[in-house]
CSV table of C-alpha atoms in Angstrom, one decimal:
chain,number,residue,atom,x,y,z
A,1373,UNK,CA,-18.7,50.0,-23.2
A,1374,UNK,CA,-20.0,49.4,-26.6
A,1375,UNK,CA,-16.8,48.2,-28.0
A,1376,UNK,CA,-16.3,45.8,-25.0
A,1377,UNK,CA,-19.6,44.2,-25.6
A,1378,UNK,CA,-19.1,43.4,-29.5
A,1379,UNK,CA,-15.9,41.8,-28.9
A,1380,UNK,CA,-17.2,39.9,-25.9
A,1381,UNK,CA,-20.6,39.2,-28.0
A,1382,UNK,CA,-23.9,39.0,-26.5
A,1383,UNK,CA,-24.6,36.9,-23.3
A,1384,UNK,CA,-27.5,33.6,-24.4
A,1385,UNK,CA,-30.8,35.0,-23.4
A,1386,UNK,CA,-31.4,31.4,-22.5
A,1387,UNK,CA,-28.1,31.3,-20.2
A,1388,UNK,CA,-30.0,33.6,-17.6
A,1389,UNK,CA,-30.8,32.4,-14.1
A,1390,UNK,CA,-34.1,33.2,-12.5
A,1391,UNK,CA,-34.6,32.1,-8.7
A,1392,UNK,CA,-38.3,33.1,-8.8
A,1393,UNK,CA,-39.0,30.0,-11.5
A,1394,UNK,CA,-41.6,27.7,-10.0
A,1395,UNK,CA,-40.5,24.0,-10.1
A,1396,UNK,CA,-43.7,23.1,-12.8
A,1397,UNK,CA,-42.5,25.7,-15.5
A,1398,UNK,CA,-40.8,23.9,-18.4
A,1399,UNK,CA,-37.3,25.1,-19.0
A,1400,UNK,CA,-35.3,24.5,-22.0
A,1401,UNK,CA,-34.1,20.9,-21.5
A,1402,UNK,CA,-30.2,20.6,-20.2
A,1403,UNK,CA,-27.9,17.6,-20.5
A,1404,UNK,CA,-25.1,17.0,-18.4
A,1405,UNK,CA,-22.3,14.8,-19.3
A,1406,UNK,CA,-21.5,11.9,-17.8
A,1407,UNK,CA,-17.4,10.3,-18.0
A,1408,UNK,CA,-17.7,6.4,-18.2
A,1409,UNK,CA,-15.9,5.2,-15.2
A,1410,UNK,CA,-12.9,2.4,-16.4
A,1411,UNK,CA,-12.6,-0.8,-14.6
A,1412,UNK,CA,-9.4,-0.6,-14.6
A,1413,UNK,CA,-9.7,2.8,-12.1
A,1414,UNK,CA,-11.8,1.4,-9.4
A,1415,UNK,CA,-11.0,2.6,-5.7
A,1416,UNK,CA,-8.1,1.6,-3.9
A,1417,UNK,CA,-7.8,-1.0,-1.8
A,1418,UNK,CA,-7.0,-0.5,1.9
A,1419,UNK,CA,-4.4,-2.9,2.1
A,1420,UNK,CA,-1.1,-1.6,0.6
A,1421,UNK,CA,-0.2,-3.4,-2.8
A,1422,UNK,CA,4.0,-3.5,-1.4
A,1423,UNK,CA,5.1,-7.5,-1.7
A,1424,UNK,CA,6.6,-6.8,2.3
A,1425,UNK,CA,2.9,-6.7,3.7
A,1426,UNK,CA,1.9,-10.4,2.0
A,1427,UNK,CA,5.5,-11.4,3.2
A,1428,UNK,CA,5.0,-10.6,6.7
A,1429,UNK,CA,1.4,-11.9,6.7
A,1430,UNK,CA,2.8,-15.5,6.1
A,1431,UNK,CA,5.5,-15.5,8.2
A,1432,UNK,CA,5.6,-15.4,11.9
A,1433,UNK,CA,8.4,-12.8,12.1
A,1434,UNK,CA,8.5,-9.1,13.5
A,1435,UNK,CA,10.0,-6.9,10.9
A,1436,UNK,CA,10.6,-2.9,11.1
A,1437,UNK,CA,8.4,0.0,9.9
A,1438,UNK,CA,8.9,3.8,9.3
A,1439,UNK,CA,5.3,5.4,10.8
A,1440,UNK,CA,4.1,7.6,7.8
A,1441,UNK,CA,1.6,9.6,9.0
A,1442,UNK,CA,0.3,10.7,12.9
A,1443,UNK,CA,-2.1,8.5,14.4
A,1444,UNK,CA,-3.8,8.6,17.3
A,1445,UNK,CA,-4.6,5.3,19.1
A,1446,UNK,CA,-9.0,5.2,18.9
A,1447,UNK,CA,-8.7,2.9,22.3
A,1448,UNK,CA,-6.3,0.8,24.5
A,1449,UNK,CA,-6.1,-2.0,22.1
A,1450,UNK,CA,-3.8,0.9,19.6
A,1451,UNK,CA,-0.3,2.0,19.8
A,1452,UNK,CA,-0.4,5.8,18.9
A,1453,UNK,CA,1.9,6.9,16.4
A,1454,UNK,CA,4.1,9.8,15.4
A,1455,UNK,CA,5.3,10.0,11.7
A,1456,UNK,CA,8.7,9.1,10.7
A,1457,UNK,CA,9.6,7.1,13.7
A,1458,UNK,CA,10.6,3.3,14.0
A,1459,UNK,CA,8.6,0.4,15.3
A,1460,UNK,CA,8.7,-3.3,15.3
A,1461,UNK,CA,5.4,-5.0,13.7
A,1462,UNK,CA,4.2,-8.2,13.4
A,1463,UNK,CA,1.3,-10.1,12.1
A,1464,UNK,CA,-1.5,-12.0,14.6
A,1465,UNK,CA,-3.4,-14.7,13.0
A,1466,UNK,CA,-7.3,-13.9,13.4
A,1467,UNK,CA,-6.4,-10.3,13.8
A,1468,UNK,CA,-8.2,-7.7,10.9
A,1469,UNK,CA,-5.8,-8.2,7.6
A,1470,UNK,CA,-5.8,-3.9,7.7
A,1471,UNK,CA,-3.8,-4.2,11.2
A,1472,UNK,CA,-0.9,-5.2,12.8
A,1473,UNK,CA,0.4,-5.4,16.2
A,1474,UNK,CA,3.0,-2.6,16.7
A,1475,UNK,CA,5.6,-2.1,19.4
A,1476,UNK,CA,7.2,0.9,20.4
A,1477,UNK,CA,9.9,-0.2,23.6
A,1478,UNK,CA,7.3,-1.6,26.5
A,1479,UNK,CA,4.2,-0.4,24.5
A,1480,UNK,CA,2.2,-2.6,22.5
A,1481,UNK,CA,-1.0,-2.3,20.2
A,1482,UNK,CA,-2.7,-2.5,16.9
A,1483,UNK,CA,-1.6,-0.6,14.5
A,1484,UNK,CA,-3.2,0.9,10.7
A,1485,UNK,CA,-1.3,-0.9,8.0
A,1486,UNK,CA,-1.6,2.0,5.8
A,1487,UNK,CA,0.4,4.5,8.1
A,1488,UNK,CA,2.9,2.1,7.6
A,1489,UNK,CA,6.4,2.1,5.4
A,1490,UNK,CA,8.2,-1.7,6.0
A,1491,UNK,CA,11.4,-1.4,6.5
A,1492,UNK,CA,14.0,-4.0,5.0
Protein backbone atom coordinates (compact mmCIF):
# COMPACT_ATOMS: atom_id res chain seq x y z
CA UNK A 1 0.00 0.00 0.00
CA UNK A 2 2.96 2.11 0.60
CA UNK A 3 4.37 1.78 -2.82
CA UNK A 4 0.87 2.59 -4.36
CA UNK A 5 0.72 5.76 -2.43
CA UNK A 6 4.27 7.22 -3.47
CA UNK A 7 3.65 6.66 -7.05
CA UNK A 8 0.15 7.99 -6.85
CA UNK A 9 1.54 10.94 -4.43
CA UNK A 10 -0.28 12.47 -1.67
CA UNK A 11 -3.96 13.64 -2.07
CA UNK A 12 -4.14 18.11 -1.48
CA UNK A 13 -5.10 18.42 2.14
CA UNK A 14 -6.91 21.38 0.66
CA UNK A 15 -8.78 19.08 -2.01
CA UNK A 16 -10.90 17.48 0.97
CA UNK A 17 -14.71 17.94 1.14
CA UNK A 18 -16.37 18.54 4.49
CA UNK A 19 -20.34 18.67 4.49
CA UNK A 20 -20.38 19.82 8.11
CA UNK A 21 -18.70 23.44 6.90
CA UNK A 22 -21.01 26.27 7.85
CA UNK A 23 -21.81 28.67 4.98
CA UNK A 24 -19.75 31.82 7.01
CA UNK A 25 -16.38 29.85 7.30
CA UNK A 26 -13.95 31.23 4.71
CA UNK A 27 -12.62 28.60 2.43
CA UNK A 28 -9.70 28.77 0.27
CA UNK A 29 -10.97 30.96 -2.70
CA UNK A 30 -11.88 28.71 -6.05
CA UNK A 31 -12.09 29.97 -9.59
CA UNK A 32 -13.94 28.41 -12.11
CA UNK A 33 -13.35 28.94 -15.76
CA UNK A 34 -15.46 30.41 -17.90
CA UNK A 35 -15.24 29.53 -22.20
CA UNK A 36 -16.14 32.92 -24.06
CA UNK A 37 -19.09 32.08 -26.10
CA UNK A 38 -18.37 33.03 -30.18
CA UNK A 39 -20.88 34.99 -32.09
CA UNK A 40 -20.51 33.08 -34.66
CA UNK A 41 -22.08 29.86 -32.45
CA UNK A 42 -25.22 31.34 -31.31
CA UNK A 43 -28.33 28.92 -31.15
CA UNK A 44 -29.97 27.63 -34.03
CA UNK A 45 -32.71 28.96 -35.57
CA UNK A 46 -36.00 27.10 -35.76
CA UNK A 47 -36.51 27.61 -39.30
CA UNK A 48 -34.41 25.18 -41.37
CA UNK A 49 -31.56 27.12 -43.30
CA UNK A 50 -32.36 24.58 -46.78
CA UNK A 51 -33.06 27.24 -49.90
CA UNK A 52 -36.51 24.79 -50.62
CA UNK A 53 -38.31 26.30 -47.35
CA UNK A 54 -37.74 30.22 -48.63
CA UNK A 55 -38.74 28.86 -52.12
CA UNK A 56 -41.91 27.46 -51.09
CA UNK A 57 -42.66 30.40 -48.76
CA UNK A 58 -42.91 32.67 -51.91
CA UNK A 59 -44.57 30.69 -54.07
CA UNK A 60 -48.14 29.49 -53.90
CA UNK A 61 -47.31 25.93 -54.85
CA UNK A 62 -47.65 22.49 -52.92
CA UNK A 63 -44.41 20.67 -53.08
CA UNK A 64 -43.49 17.09 -51.38
CA UNK A 65 -41.82 16.29 -48.09
CA UNK A 66 -40.18 13.15 -46.46
CA UNK A 67 -41.58 13.33 -42.52
CA UNK A 68 -38.30 13.06 -40.49
CA UNK A 69 -39.20 12.43 -37.24
CA UNK A 70 -42.80 11.19 -35.39
CA UNK A 71 -45.05 13.79 -34.41
CA UNK A 72 -48.04 13.81 -32.78
CA UNK A 73 -50.67 16.33 -33.79
CA UNK A 74 -50.97 18.81 -30.14
CA UNK A 75 -54.86 19.58 -31.54
CA UNK A 76 -57.24 19.34 -34.51
CA UNK A 77 -55.63 22.11 -36.31
CA UNK A 78 -52.27 19.29 -36.85
CA UNK A 79 -51.72 16.50 -39.16
CA UNK A 80 -49.85 13.75 -37.10
CA UNK A 81 -46.94 12.40 -38.52
CA UNK A 82 -45.00 9.15 -38.85
CA UNK A 83 -41.21 9.43 -39.92
CA UNK A 84 -40.21 8.61 -43.32
CA UNK A 85 -43.45 8.92 -45.04
CA UNK A 86 -44.65 11.35 -47.92
CA UNK A 87 -46.92 14.33 -47.79
CA UNK A 88 -47.78 17.25 -49.76
CA UNK A 89 -47.12 20.77 -48.00
CA UNK A 90 -47.86 24.10 -48.77
CA UNK A 91 -47.36 27.47 -47.44
CA UNK A 92 -50.54 29.81 -46.01
CA UNK A 93 -50.03 33.47 -45.90
CA UNK A 94 -50.57 34.74 -42.14
CA UNK A 95 -49.89 31.29 -40.94
CA UNK A 96 -46.60 30.93 -38.20
CA UNK A 97 -43.35 30.99 -40.66
CA UNK A 98 -42.28 27.56 -38.30
CA UNK A 99 -45.53 25.71 -40.03
CA UNK A 100 -47.00 24.61 -42.92
CA UNK A 101 -50.17 23.03 -43.92
CA UNK A 102 -49.65 19.34 -44.54
CA UNK A 103 -51.83 16.76 -46.38
CA UNK A 104 -51.78 13.23 -46.03
CA UNK A 105 -54.83 11.79 -48.78
CA UNK A 106 -58.26 13.53 -47.13
CA UNK A 107 -56.42 14.73 -43.99
CA UNK A 108 -55.30 18.07 -43.65
CA UNK A 109 -53.40 20.25 -40.85
CA UNK A 110 -50.42 22.20 -39.70
CA UNK A 111 -47.54 20.75 -39.68
CA UNK A 112 -43.61 21.53 -37.78
CA UNK A 113 -41.32 22.69 -40.44
CA UNK A 114 -38.52 21.09 -38.80
CA UNK A 115 -39.79 17.47 -39.03
CA UNK A 116 -39.69 18.12 -42.43
CA UNK A 117 -37.21 16.91 -45.50
CA UNK A 118 -38.53 18.86 -49.03
CA UNK A 119 -38.63 16.77 -51.54
CA UNK A 120 -37.55 17.93 -55.20
Amino acid sequence: MVDLQKQLGSFPSTFSSNNNQSPSRSGPSVSVPTIPVSASLSAPSNSMSSPGFNELRASSGSRKARVLYDYDAAGSSELSLLADEVITVCSVPGMDSDWLMGERGNQKGKVPITYLELLN
